[in-house]
mmCIF file of C-alpha atoms and ligand atoms in Angstrom:
data_model
loop_
_atom_site.group_PDB
_atom_site.id
_atom_site.type_symbol
_atom_site.label_atom_id
_atom_site.label_comp_id
_atom_site.label_asym_id
_atom_site.label_seq_id
_atom_site.Cartn_x
_atom_site.Cartn_y
_atom_site.Cartn_z
ATOM 1 C CA MET A 13 0.164 0.000 -0.082
ATOM 2 C CA ILE A 14 1.778 3.296 -0.972
ATOM 3 C CA VAL A 15 0.820 6.336 1.357
ATOM 4 C CA PRO A 16 2.077 9.534 -0.170
ATOM 5 C CA LYS A 17 4.432 10.697 2.319
ATOM 6 C CA CYS A 18 4.280 14.566 1.891
ATOM 7 C CA THR A 19 0.882 14.567 3.196
ATOM 8 C CA LEU A 20 1.644 12.655 6.838
ATOM 9 C CA ASN A 21 3.831 13.424 9.702
ATOM 10 C CA TYR A 22 3.868 9.964 10.980
ATOM 11 C CA GLU A 23 5.718 7.102 9.895
ATOM 12 C CA LEU A 24 2.967 4.469 9.033
ATOM 13 C CA ASP A 25 5.598 1.769 8.778
ATOM 14 C CA SER A 26 6.587 1.999 12.588
ATOM 15 C CA PHE A 27 2.603 2.305 13.590
ATOM 16 C CA PRO A 28 1.901 -0.179 16.236
ATOM 17 C CA ARG A 29 -0.951 -1.676 14.276
ATOM 18 C CA ASN A 30 -1.987 -4.687 16.450
ATOM 19 C CA GLU A 31 -1.790 -2.578 19.521
ATOM 20 C CA PHE A 32 -3.890 0.206 18.267
ATOM 21 C CA SER A 33 -6.532 -2.343 16.787
ATOM 22 C CA ASN A 34 -6.498 -4.181 20.128
ATOM 23 C CA ARG A 35 -6.931 -1.101 22.356
ATOM 24 C CA LEU A 36 -9.408 0.369 19.917
ATOM 25 C CA VAL A 37 -11.727 -2.643 20.044
ATOM 26 C CA ASP A 38 -11.425 -3.192 23.721
ATOM 27 C CA TRP A 39 -12.410 0.285 24.089
ATOM 28 C CA TYR A 40 -15.500 0.048 21.689
ATOM 29 C CA LEU A 41 -16.599 -3.173 23.590
ATOM 30 C CA ARG A 42 -16.721 -1.323 26.673
ATOM 31 C CA ASN A 43 -18.174 1.931 25.637
ATOM 32 C CA ARG A 44 -20.480 1.446 22.599
ATOM 33 C CA ARG A 45 -23.905 3.139 22.199
ATOM 34 C CA PRO A 46 -26.311 0.413 22.378
ATOM 35 C CA MET A 47 -27.822 0.136 18.730
ATOM 36 C CA ASN A 48 -30.279 -2.120 17.362
ATOM 37 C CA TRP A 49 -28.031 -3.097 14.214
ATOM 38 C CA HIS A 50 -25.362 -4.493 16.167
ATOM 39 C CA GLY A 51 -24.273 -8.194 15.547
ATOM 40 C CA ALA A 52 -26.789 -7.991 12.791
ATOM 41 C CA ASN A 53 -27.019 -9.392 9.433
ATOM 42 C CA ALA A 54 -25.776 -8.026 5.872
ATOM 43 C CA TYR A 55 -29.191 -6.711 5.180
ATOM 44 C CA SER A 56 -29.491 -4.915 8.505
ATOM 45 C CA VAL A 57 -26.117 -3.540 7.889
ATOM 46 C CA TRP A 58 -26.676 -2.381 4.613
ATOM 47 C CA VAL A 59 -30.185 -0.630 5.564
ATOM 48 C CA SER A 60 -28.516 0.895 8.831
ATOM 49 C CA GLU A 61 -25.336 2.125 7.132
ATOM 50 C CA THR A 62 -27.348 3.633 4.286
ATOM 51 C CA MET A 63 -29.702 5.394 6.592
ATOM 52 C CA LEU A 64 -26.432 6.909 8.694
ATOM 53 C CA GLN A 65 -25.112 8.362 5.680
ATOM 54 C CA GLN A 66 -25.232 11.854 6.067
ATOM 55 C CA THR A 67 -27.714 11.377 8.883
ATOM 56 C CA GLN A 68 -27.117 11.320 13.121
ATOM 57 C CA ALA A 69 -27.667 7.914 14.592
ATOM 58 C CA ALA A 70 -29.872 9.272 17.271
ATOM 59 C CA THR A 71 -32.244 10.553 14.078
ATOM 60 C CA VAL A 72 -31.784 6.809 12.213
ATOM 61 C CA THR A 73 -33.049 4.937 15.074
ATOM 62 C CA ASP A 74 -36.686 5.493 14.903
ATOM 63 C CA PHE A 75 -36.947 5.479 10.993
ATOM 64 C CA TYR A 76 -34.291 2.301 10.991
ATOM 65 C CA ASN A 77 -36.976 0.469 13.319
ATOM 66 C CA ARG A 78 -40.083 1.533 11.425
ATOM 67 C CA PHE A 79 -38.353 0.496 8.076
ATOM 68 C CA MET A 80 -37.341 -2.868 9.403
ATOM 69 C CA ALA A 81 -40.600 -4.041 11.032
ATOM 70 C CA SER A 82 -41.871 -3.262 7.585
ATOM 71 C CA PHE A 83 -39.489 -4.814 5.491
ATOM 72 C CA PRO A 84 -37.748 -7.428 7.579
ATOM 73 C CA THR A 85 -35.840 -9.069 4.772
ATOM 74 C CA VAL A 86 -34.136 -8.222 1.539
ATOM 75 C CA GLU A 87 -37.562 -9.885 -0.396
ATOM 76 C CA CYS A 88 -39.922 -8.137 1.798
ATOM 77 C CA LEU A 89 -38.045 -4.613 0.477
ATOM 78 C CA ALA A 90 -37.656 -6.007 -3.385
ATOM 79 C CA THR A 91 -41.520 -6.505 -3.587
ATOM 80 C CA ALA A 92 -42.798 -3.332 -1.914
ATOM 81 C CA SER A 93 -44.056 -0.527 -3.713
ATOM 82 C CA GLU A 94 -41.750 2.503 -4.349
ATOM 83 C CA ASP A 95 -44.213 4.894 -2.711
ATOM 84 C CA SER A 96 -44.309 2.786 0.426
ATOM 85 C CA VAL A 97 -40.571 2.441 0.567
ATOM 86 C CA LEU A 98 -40.411 6.333 0.147
ATOM 87 C CA ALA A 99 -42.927 6.820 2.988
ATOM 88 C CA HIS A 100 -40.816 5.075 5.263
ATOM 89 C CA TRP A 101 -37.975 7.292 4.419
ATOM 90 C CA SER A 102 -39.915 10.502 4.282
ATOM 91 C CA GLY A 103 -38.271 13.078 6.546
ATOM 92 C CA LEU A 104 -34.924 11.321 6.712
ATOM 93 C CA GLY A 105 -33.677 13.250 3.235
ATOM 94 C CA TYR A 106 -31.727 12.282 0.381
ATOM 95 C CA TYR A 107 -34.002 10.135 -0.999
ATOM 96 C CA ALA A 108 -31.855 8.730 -3.922
ATOM 97 C CA ARG A 109 -30.666 6.313 -1.002
ATOM 98 C CA ALA A 110 -33.931 4.763 -0.589
ATOM 99 C CA ARG A 111 -34.613 4.672 -4.355
ATOM 100 C CA ASN A 112 -31.330 2.902 -4.847
ATOM 101 C CA LEU A 113 -31.619 0.578 -1.642
ATOM 102 C CA HIS A 114 -35.114 -0.624 -3.158
ATOM 103 C CA LEU A 115 -33.493 -1.199 -6.774
ATOM 104 C CA ALA A 116 -30.678 -3.099 -5.434
ATOM 105 C CA ALA A 117 -32.903 -5.121 -3.195
ATOM 106 C CA LYS A 118 -34.780 -6.268 -6.118
ATOM 107 C CA MET A 119 -31.478 -6.781 -8.162
ATOM 108 C CA VAL A 120 -30.083 -9.182 -5.029
ATOM 109 C CA VAL A 121 -33.391 -11.160 -5.255
ATOM 110 C CA ALA A 122 -33.018 -11.495 -9.283
ATOM 111 C CA GLN A 123 -29.347 -12.204 -9.634
ATOM 112 C CA TYR A 124 -28.511 -13.813 -6.252
ATOM 113 C CA GLY A 125 -31.894 -15.364 -5.257
ATOM 114 C CA GLY A 126 -31.867 -12.924 -2.215
ATOM 115 C CA THR A 127 -28.344 -13.649 -0.814
ATOM 116 C CA ILE A 128 -26.578 -10.442 -0.343
ATOM 117 C CA PRO A 129 -23.054 -10.817 -2.010
ATOM 118 C CA ASN A 130 -20.072 -11.133 -0.151
ATOM 119 C CA THR A 131 -17.497 -9.671 -2.455
ATOM 120 C CA ILE A 132 -16.561 -5.927 -2.836
ATOM 121 C CA ASP A 133 -16.707 -6.433 -6.822
ATOM 122 C CA GLU A 134 -20.263 -7.462 -6.612
ATOM 123 C CA LEU A 135 -21.368 -5.020 -3.973
ATOM 124 C CA VAL A 136 -20.278 -1.938 -5.442
ATOM 125 C CA LYS A 137 -22.387 -2.842 -8.600
ATOM 126 C CA LEU A 138 -25.582 -2.675 -6.777
ATOM 127 C CA PRO A 139 -27.225 0.870 -6.981
ATOM 128 C CA GLY A 140 -26.211 2.830 -3.838
ATOM 129 C CA ILE A 141 -23.312 1.016 -2.765
ATOM 130 C CA GLY A 142 -20.048 2.408 -2.686
ATOM 131 C CA ARG A 143 -16.853 1.424 -0.914
ATOM 132 C CA TYR A 144 -18.097 2.662 2.460
ATOM 133 C CA THR A 145 -20.987 0.680 2.481
ATOM 134 C CA ALA A 146 -19.459 -2.320 1.117
ATOM 135 C CA GLY A 147 -16.997 -2.294 3.637
ATOM 136 C CA ALA A 148 -19.084 -1.767 6.255
ATOM 137 C CA ILE A 149 -21.102 -4.981 5.094
ATOM 138 C CA LEU A 150 -18.242 -7.006 4.618
ATOM 139 C CA SER A 151 -16.414 -5.992 7.812
ATOM 140 C CA ILE A 152 -19.383 -6.335 10.080
ATOM 141 C CA ALA A 153 -21.341 -8.902 8.592
ATOM 142 C CA PHE A 154 -18.912 -11.218 6.931
ATOM 143 C CA HIS A 155 -15.852 -10.436 9.158
ATOM 144 C CA GLN A 156 -13.500 -9.541 6.116
ATOM 145 C CA PRO A 157 -10.549 -7.318 6.867
ATOM 146 C CA VAL A 158 -11.846 -4.500 4.351
ATOM 147 C CA PRO A 159 -11.437 -0.901 5.352
ATOM 148 C CA LEU A 160 -14.034 1.960 5.404
ATOM 149 C CA VAL A 161 -13.708 5.713 5.831
ATOM 150 C CA ASP A 162 -16.853 7.885 7.025
ATOM 151 C CA ALA A 163 -16.746 11.365 7.871
ATOM 152 C CA ASN A 164 -16.181 10.189 11.621
ATOM 153 C CA VAL A 165 -13.060 7.812 10.506
ATOM 154 C CA ALA A 166 -11.941 10.692 8.291
ATOM 155 C CA ARG A 167 -11.846 13.183 11.421
ATOM 156 C CA VAL A 168 -10.097 10.623 13.605
ATOM 157 C CA PHE A 169 -7.583 9.685 11.098
ATOM 158 C CA SER A 170 -6.755 13.392 9.943
ATOM 159 C CA ARG A 171 -6.128 14.238 13.722
ATOM 160 C CA MET A 172 -4.095 10.998 14.283
ATOM 161 C CA PHE A 173 -1.925 11.586 11.338
ATOM 162 C CA MET A 174 -2.173 15.621 11.091
ATOM 163 C CA LEU A 175 -3.364 14.963 7.395
ATOM 164 C CA ASP A 176 -2.409 18.279 5.393
ATOM 165 C CA GLU A 177 -5.020 17.810 2.992
ATOM 166 C CA PRO A 178 -8.880 18.217 3.357
ATOM 167 C CA PRO A 179 -10.474 14.920 3.604
ATOM 168 C CA ASN A 180 -12.780 15.371 0.801
ATOM 169 C CA SER A 181 -9.847 16.573 -1.506
ATOM 170 C CA ALA A 182 -8.791 13.546 -4.297
ATOM 171 C CA ARG A 183 -5.478 13.639 -2.546
ATOM 172 C CA GLY A 184 -6.644 13.762 1.268
ATOM 173 C CA THR A 185 -9.601 10.926 0.461
ATOM 174 C CA ASN A 186 -6.799 8.510 -1.257
ATOM 175 C CA VAL A 187 -4.536 8.912 1.808
ATOM 176 C CA LEU A 188 -7.459 8.554 4.370
ATOM 177 C CA TRP A 189 -8.380 5.175 2.425
ATOM 178 C CA ALA A 190 -4.873 4.134 2.149
ATOM 179 C CA ILE A 191 -4.392 4.572 6.047
ATOM 180 C CA ALA A 192 -7.894 2.592 6.541
ATOM 181 C CA SER A 193 -6.771 -0.263 4.303
ATOM 182 C CA LEU A 194 -2.946 -0.324 6.126
ATOM 183 C CA LEU A 195 -4.749 -0.289 9.854
ATOM 184 C CA VAL A 196 -7.631 -2.636 9.296
ATOM 185 C CA PRO A 197 -6.940 -6.016 11.191
ATOM 186 C CA MET A 198 -7.491 -9.397 10.067
ATOM 187 C CA TYR A 199 -8.871 -10.447 13.642
ATOM 188 C CA GLN A 200 -12.249 -8.590 14.445
ATOM 189 C CA PRO A 201 -12.002 -6.061 11.135
ATOM 190 C CA GLY A 202 -15.809 -5.346 11.873
ATOM 191 C CA LEU A 203 -15.406 -4.339 15.393
ATOM 192 C CA PHE A 204 -12.396 -2.051 14.389
ATOM 193 C CA ASN A 205 -14.437 -0.339 11.802
ATOM 194 C CA GLN A 206 -17.388 0.222 14.322
ATOM 195 C CA GLY A 207 -14.736 1.483 17.020
ATOM 196 C CA LEU A 208 -13.406 4.237 14.739
ATOM 197 C CA MET A 209 -16.613 5.274 13.739
ATOM 198 C CA GLU A 210 -17.923 5.342 17.322
ATOM 199 C CA LEU A 211 -14.813 7.117 18.376
ATOM 200 C CA GLY A 212 -15.446 10.049 15.994
ATOM 201 C CA ALA A 213 -18.813 9.954 16.886
ATOM 202 C CA THR A 214 -18.505 9.874 20.578
ATOM 203 C CA VAL A 215 -14.896 11.187 21.506
ATOM 204 C CA CYS A 216 -13.074 12.726 18.891
ATOM 205 C CA THR A 217 -15.953 14.923 17.800
ATOM 206 C CA PRO A 218 -15.561 18.070 15.709
ATOM 207 C CA ALA A 219 -15.865 20.987 18.091
ATOM 208 C CA GLU A 220 -14.886 19.118 21.218
ATOM 209 C CA PRO A 221 -12.563 16.104 21.201
ATOM 210 C CA ALA A 222 -12.703 14.382 24.344
ATOM 211 C CA CYS A 223 -8.740 13.442 24.146
ATOM 212 C CA GLY A 224 -8.375 12.572 28.196
ATOM 213 C CA ARG A 225 -10.411 9.956 27.605
ATOM 214 C CA CYS A 226 -9.665 8.630 24.222
ATOM 215 C CA PRO A 227 -7.912 5.188 23.220
ATOM 216 C CA ALA A 228 -6.239 6.756 20.301
ATOM 217 C CA ALA A 229 -4.446 9.524 22.367
ATOM 218 C CA GLY A 230 -1.090 7.390 22.810
ATOM 219 C CA TYR A 231 -0.858 7.113 18.943
ATOM 220 C CA CYS A 232 -2.163 10.690 18.214
ATOM 221 C CA LYS A 233 -0.284 13.657 16.808
ATOM 222 C CA ALA A 234 -2.656 16.081 17.375
ATOM 223 C CA PHE A 235 -3.271 15.561 20.800
ATOM 224 C CA GLU A 236 0.423 16.634 21.013
ATOM 225 C CA THR A 237 -0.692 19.907 19.833
ATOM 226 C CA ALA A 238 -2.408 23.171 21.752
ATOM 227 C CA ASP A 239 -5.477 22.687 19.295
ATOM 228 C CA PRO A 240 -6.368 19.278 17.666
ATOM 229 C CA THR A 241 -9.375 21.099 16.327
ATOM 230 C CA ARG A 242 -7.213 22.238 13.514
ATOM 231 C CA TRP A 243 -7.614 19.131 12.000
ATOM 232 C CA PRO A 244 -9.321 17.928 9.292
ATOM 233 C CA LEU A 245 -8.267 20.773 7.140
ATOM 234 C CA LYS A 246 -11.263 22.601 5.883
ATOM 235 C CA PRO A 247 -12.021 22.514 2.370
ATOM 236 C CA ALA A 248 -12.723 25.561 0.205
ATOM 237 C CA ARG A 249 -16.378 26.752 0.804
ATOM 238 C CA LYS A 250 -18.821 25.813 -1.682
ATOM 239 C CA LYS A 251 -20.932 29.133 -2.781
ATOM 240 C CA VAL A 252 -24.586 28.734 -1.078
ATOM 241 C CA VAL A 253 -27.424 29.463 -3.816
ATOM 242 C CA GLN A 254 -30.310 31.242 -2.398
ATOM 243 C CA GLU A 255 -33.740 30.276 -4.113
ATOM 244 C CA THR A 256 -37.273 31.274 -3.503
ATOM 245 C CA HIS A 257 -39.852 28.404 -4.412
ATOM 246 C CA CYS A 258 -43.662 28.835 -4.447
ATOM 247 C CA SER A 259 -46.195 25.613 -3.563
ATOM 248 C CA VAL A 260 -49.865 26.040 -4.602
ATOM 249 C CA VAL A 261 -52.265 23.953 -2.484
ATOM 250 C CA VAL A 262 -55.163 23.861 -4.713
ATOM 251 C CA HIS A 263 -58.312 23.030 -3.150
ATOM 252 C CA HIS A 264 -60.804 21.391 -5.809
ATOM 253 C CA SER A 265 -64.612 22.245 -5.417
ATOM 254 C CA ARG A 266 -65.146 18.557 -5.475
ATOM 255 C CA GLY A 267 -63.116 18.402 -2.228
ATOM 256 C CA GLY A 268 -59.578 17.449 -1.578
ATOM 257 C CA VAL A 269 -56.326 19.310 -2.789
ATOM 258 C CA TYR A 270 -53.858 18.361 -5.619
ATOM 259 C CA LEU A 271 -50.257 16.470 -5.209
ATOM 260 C CA VAL A 272 -48.040 15.969 -8.121
ATOM 261 C CA LYS A 273 -45.227 13.130 -8.177
ATOM 262 C CA ARG A 274 -41.922 14.106 -8.987
ATOM 263 C CA PRO A 275 -39.665 12.406 -11.647
ATOM 264 C CA SER A 276 -37.684 9.770 -10.087
ATOM 265 C CA ARG A 277 -34.501 11.545 -10.710
ATOM 266 C CA GLY A 278 -33.096 14.428 -9.174
ATOM 267 C CA LEU A 279 -33.642 16.577 -5.998
ATOM 268 C CA TRP A 280 -36.460 14.600 -3.870
ATOM 269 C CA GLY A 281 -36.936 12.473 -6.787
ATOM 270 C CA GLY A 282 -39.875 10.099 -6.631
ATOM 271 C CA LEU A 283 -41.442 12.018 -3.491
ATOM 272 C CA TRP A 284 -44.955 14.137 -4.020
ATOM 273 C CA GLU A 285 -45.360 17.363 -3.580
ATOM 274 C CA PHE A 286 -47.808 20.517 -3.869
ATOM 275 C CA PRO A 287 -47.259 21.766 -7.368
ATOM 276 C CA ARG A 288 -44.203 24.038 -7.014
ATOM 277 C CA VAL A 289 -42.404 26.082 -9.057
ATOM 278 C CA VAL A 290 -38.940 28.429 -8.441
ATOM 279 C CA CYS A 291 -39.906 31.984 -8.410
ATOM 280 C CA ASN A 292 -38.861 34.498 -11.155
ATOM 281 C CA GLY A 293 -36.792 37.782 -10.034
ATOM 282 C CA GLU A 294 -39.980 40.201 -8.840
ATOM 283 C CA GLU A 295 -42.760 37.420 -9.153
ATOM 284 C CA THR A 296 -45.144 37.473 -6.156
ATOM 285 C CA PRO A 297 -45.769 34.078 -4.182
ATOM 286 C CA CYS A 298 -49.312 34.701 -5.340
ATOM 287 C CA ASP A 299 -48.205 35.092 -8.907
ATOM 288 C CA ALA A 300 -45.640 32.209 -8.573
ATOM 289 C CA ALA A 301 -48.521 29.803 -7.211
ATOM 290 C CA GLU A 302 -51.073 30.893 -9.973
ATOM 291 C CA ARG A 303 -48.149 30.125 -12.795
ATOM 292 C CA ALA A 304 -47.500 26.686 -10.833
ATOM 293 C CA ALA A 305 -51.203 25.669 -10.879
ATOM 294 C CA LYS A 306 -51.394 26.515 -14.871
ATOM 295 C CA GLN A 307 -47.880 24.750 -15.685
ATOM 296 C CA ILE A 308 -48.158 21.615 -13.692
ATOM 297 C CA LEU A 309 -51.894 20.928 -13.175
ATOM 298 C CA GLY A 310 -53.089 23.047 -16.417
ATOM 299 C CA LEU A 311 -55.486 24.975 -14.150
ATOM 300 C CA ASN A 312 -56.785 28.488 -13.666
ATOM 301 C CA VAL A 313 -57.087 29.269 -9.943
ATOM 302 C CA ILE A 314 -59.130 31.702 -7.958
ATOM 303 C CA ASP A 315 -58.618 33.037 -4.235
ATOM 304 C CA VAL A 316 -54.875 32.735 -3.962
ATOM 305 C CA ARG A 317 -53.666 33.577 -0.578
ATOM 306 C CA LEU A 318 -50.283 33.029 1.030
ATOM 307 C CA PHE A 319 -50.524 30.620 4.192
ATOM 308 C CA ALA A 320 -46.788 29.673 5.051
ATOM 309 C CA VAL A 321 -43.197 30.228 4.739
ATOM 310 C CA VAL A 322 -40.819 27.549 5.340
ATOM 311 C CA LYS A 323 -36.749 27.915 5.148
ATOM 312 C CA HIS A 324 -35.099 24.506 3.985
ATOM 313 C CA SER A 325 -31.283 24.033 3.376
ATOM 314 C CA VAL A 326 -30.630 20.803 0.980
ATOM 315 C CA THR A 327 -27.205 20.376 -0.628
ATOM 316 C CA ARG A 328 -25.364 24.097 -1.560
ATOM 317 C CA TYR A 329 -29.074 25.454 -1.763
ATOM 318 C CA SER A 330 -30.809 27.691 0.783
ATOM 319 C CA ILE A 331 -34.739 27.749 -0.362
ATOM 320 C CA THR A 332 -37.329 29.822 0.744
ATOM 321 C CA LEU A 333 -40.599 27.944 0.268
ATOM 322 C CA HIS A 334 -44.039 30.141 0.038
ATOM 323 C CA GLY A 335 -47.076 28.037 0.232
ATOM 324 C CA CYS A 336 -50.212 29.315 -1.232
ATOM 325 C CA THR A 337 -53.679 28.109 -1.013
ATOM 326 C CA ALA A 338 -56.206 28.439 -4.050
ATOM 327 C CA ARG A 339 -59.263 27.136 -5.537
ATOM 328 C CA ALA A 340 -60.291 25.410 -8.747
ATOM 329 C CA HIS A 341 -63.695 24.272 -10.129
ATOM 330 C CA GLN A 342 -62.201 22.797 -13.296
ATOM 331 C CA ASP A 343 -60.348 19.484 -13.375
ATOM 332 C CA PRO A 344 -56.423 19.377 -14.030
ATOM 333 C CA ARG A 345 -54.797 17.746 -17.020
ATOM 334 C CA GLU A 346 -54.962 14.009 -17.261
ATOM 335 C CA SER A 347 -51.691 12.459 -15.377
ATOM 336 C CA GLU A 348 -51.039 9.193 -13.298
ATOM 337 C CA GLY A 349 -48.724 12.174 -11.462
ATOM 338 C CA ILE A 350 -51.624 14.022 -10.299
ATOM 339 C CA HIS A 351 -53.635 12.917 -7.496
ATOM 340 C CA LEU A 352 -56.682 14.709 -5.974
ATOM 341 C CA VAL A 353 -56.263 13.791 -2.019
ATOM 342 C CA SER A 354 -58.258 14.444 0.741
ATOM 343 C CA VAL A 355 -56.664 16.484 3.536
ATOM 344 C CA GLU A 356 -56.899 13.359 5.896
ATOM 345 C CA ASP A 357 -55.163 11.113 3.518
ATOM 346 C CA LEU A 358 -52.303 13.605 2.709
ATOM 347 C CA LYS A 359 -50.156 11.723 5.582
ATOM 348 C CA ASP A 360 -49.878 8.637 3.235
ATOM 349 C CA TYR A 361 -47.978 10.259 0.462
ATOM 350 C CA PRO A 362 -44.064 10.469 0.663
ATOM 351 C CA LEU A 363 -43.138 14.010 0.916
ATOM 352 C CA ALA A 364 -39.738 16.076 1.052
ATOM 353 C CA ALA A 365 -39.323 17.780 4.467
ATOM 354 C CA PRO A 366 -40.204 21.308 3.303
ATOM 355 C CA GLN A 367 -43.797 19.619 1.767
ATOM 356 C CA VAL A 368 -44.189 18.184 5.157
ATOM 357 C CA GLN A 369 -44.096 21.392 6.906
ATOM 358 C CA LEU A 370 -46.561 22.799 4.256
ATOM 359 C CA ARG A 371 -49.098 19.567 4.831
ATOM 360 C CA ASP A 372 -48.671 19.963 8.512
ATOM 361 C CA ALA A 373 -49.496 23.741 8.610
ATOM 362 C CA ILE A 374 -52.414 22.682 6.821
ATOM 363 C CA ILE A 375 -53.751 19.772 8.903
ATOM 364 C CA HIS A 376 -52.998 21.496 11.949
ATOM 365 C CA SER A 377 -54.591 24.668 11.034
ATOM 366 C CA GLY A 378 -57.823 22.098 11.454
ATOM 367 C CA LYS A 379 -60.239 21.570 8.384
ATOM 368 C CA ARG A 380 -62.348 24.276 9.482
ATOM 369 C CA ASN A 381 -59.352 26.912 9.489
ATOM 370 C CA PHE A 382 -58.298 25.489 6.356
ATOM 371 C CA GLU A 383 -61.730 26.050 4.709
ATOM 372 C CA LEU A 384 -61.757 29.656 6.269
ATOM 373 C CA ALA A 385 -58.171 30.292 4.517
ATOM 374 C CA LEU A 386 -59.482 28.840 1.235
ATOM 375 C CA ASN A 387 -62.781 31.101 1.826
ATOM 376 C CA LEU A 388 -64.749 28.146 1.348
HETATM 377 S S1 SF4 B 27 -6.179 12.051 20.916
HETATM 378 FE FE1 SF4 B 27 -7.852 13.694 20.851
HETATM 379 S S2 SF4 B 27 -7.542 14.599 19.096
HETATM 380 FE FE2 SF4 B 27 -6.530 12.647 18.716
HETATM 381 S S3 SF4 B 27 -7.815 10.976 18.191
HETATM 382 FE FE3 SF4 B 27 -8.271 11.036 20.457
HETATM 383 S S4 SF4 B 27 -9.916 12.792 20.886
HETATM 384 FE FE4 SF4 B 27 -9.369 12.574 18.658
#
């Protein structure tokens, strides 16, 4: 394994790998948080690690429990509808993860008879499984000495070896994976990998590393400095894009409001939403709501009123979403992706987080208030 020496201030050749691994695993077994997926099979490791990407463990627990109760095996997941899978993911964000998991479960059933493959080459061919998830499945469920690097591991290694590259630069990523490959032990690789992740999540935290109780302190170069939080080095900041969107909640005179299904690819792909447009320059929310109804539903609406404003950040976008109510008497254009839904049934549809806030504003306003808002 070649590690570019110019980026490290530590001699990996002389690193006491076995001693470090034993100490870390011992610490992990005594200090790990109780989580439902410990000692779990390949399917549950796959589901939990997919949920944990870009999401905190405390947030994942309830979603994981509900998901596994409804889809306890890869076969159950493969035969579920996409709407049902997305509904179980609703609120977790990054919905491509759910769509890929669903698609990959179908492939595992079709190509491997429902048995999750146990080689890295086969795993990374499945949608949504990169080398991190493959490393977690292979090391935790199949006990293979395969490395993994997530944000927590990247932070721990960046500090231990005083990495002078941002972890998500191309070079930083290569060095981190090289270190992980070099350190992952033959014996108990799954516990070692989980120990690294747990160390980053609970001890070597971003702002306040608890070096005094860290099992890696004796191996850590940053610990010898005045301020370990100088690592990992920060990447150049990406420019935040500010956008204003408007969703229109169109109430039909027959009862119910319209939801539309988003295309399966792209942001919030496959989810449902109140018809939404990105506002143009000086366009008012009510003008944008009229345009959304016309462009997306083919409807001319009346009594357009602003009822909610929601702030939401996703990837590099900072979105201000205006919610407007409106009324229509005609029917919309014919499309399988347009549903007229009673206010009571809105909870059955998978919505992205900002749309959930609009839905909840409607539901919590009470039917009477909603009707008043619509001037019915
Ligand atoms: S000693 Fe401190 S900086 Fe180093 S790995 Fe442990 S918590 Fe992180």
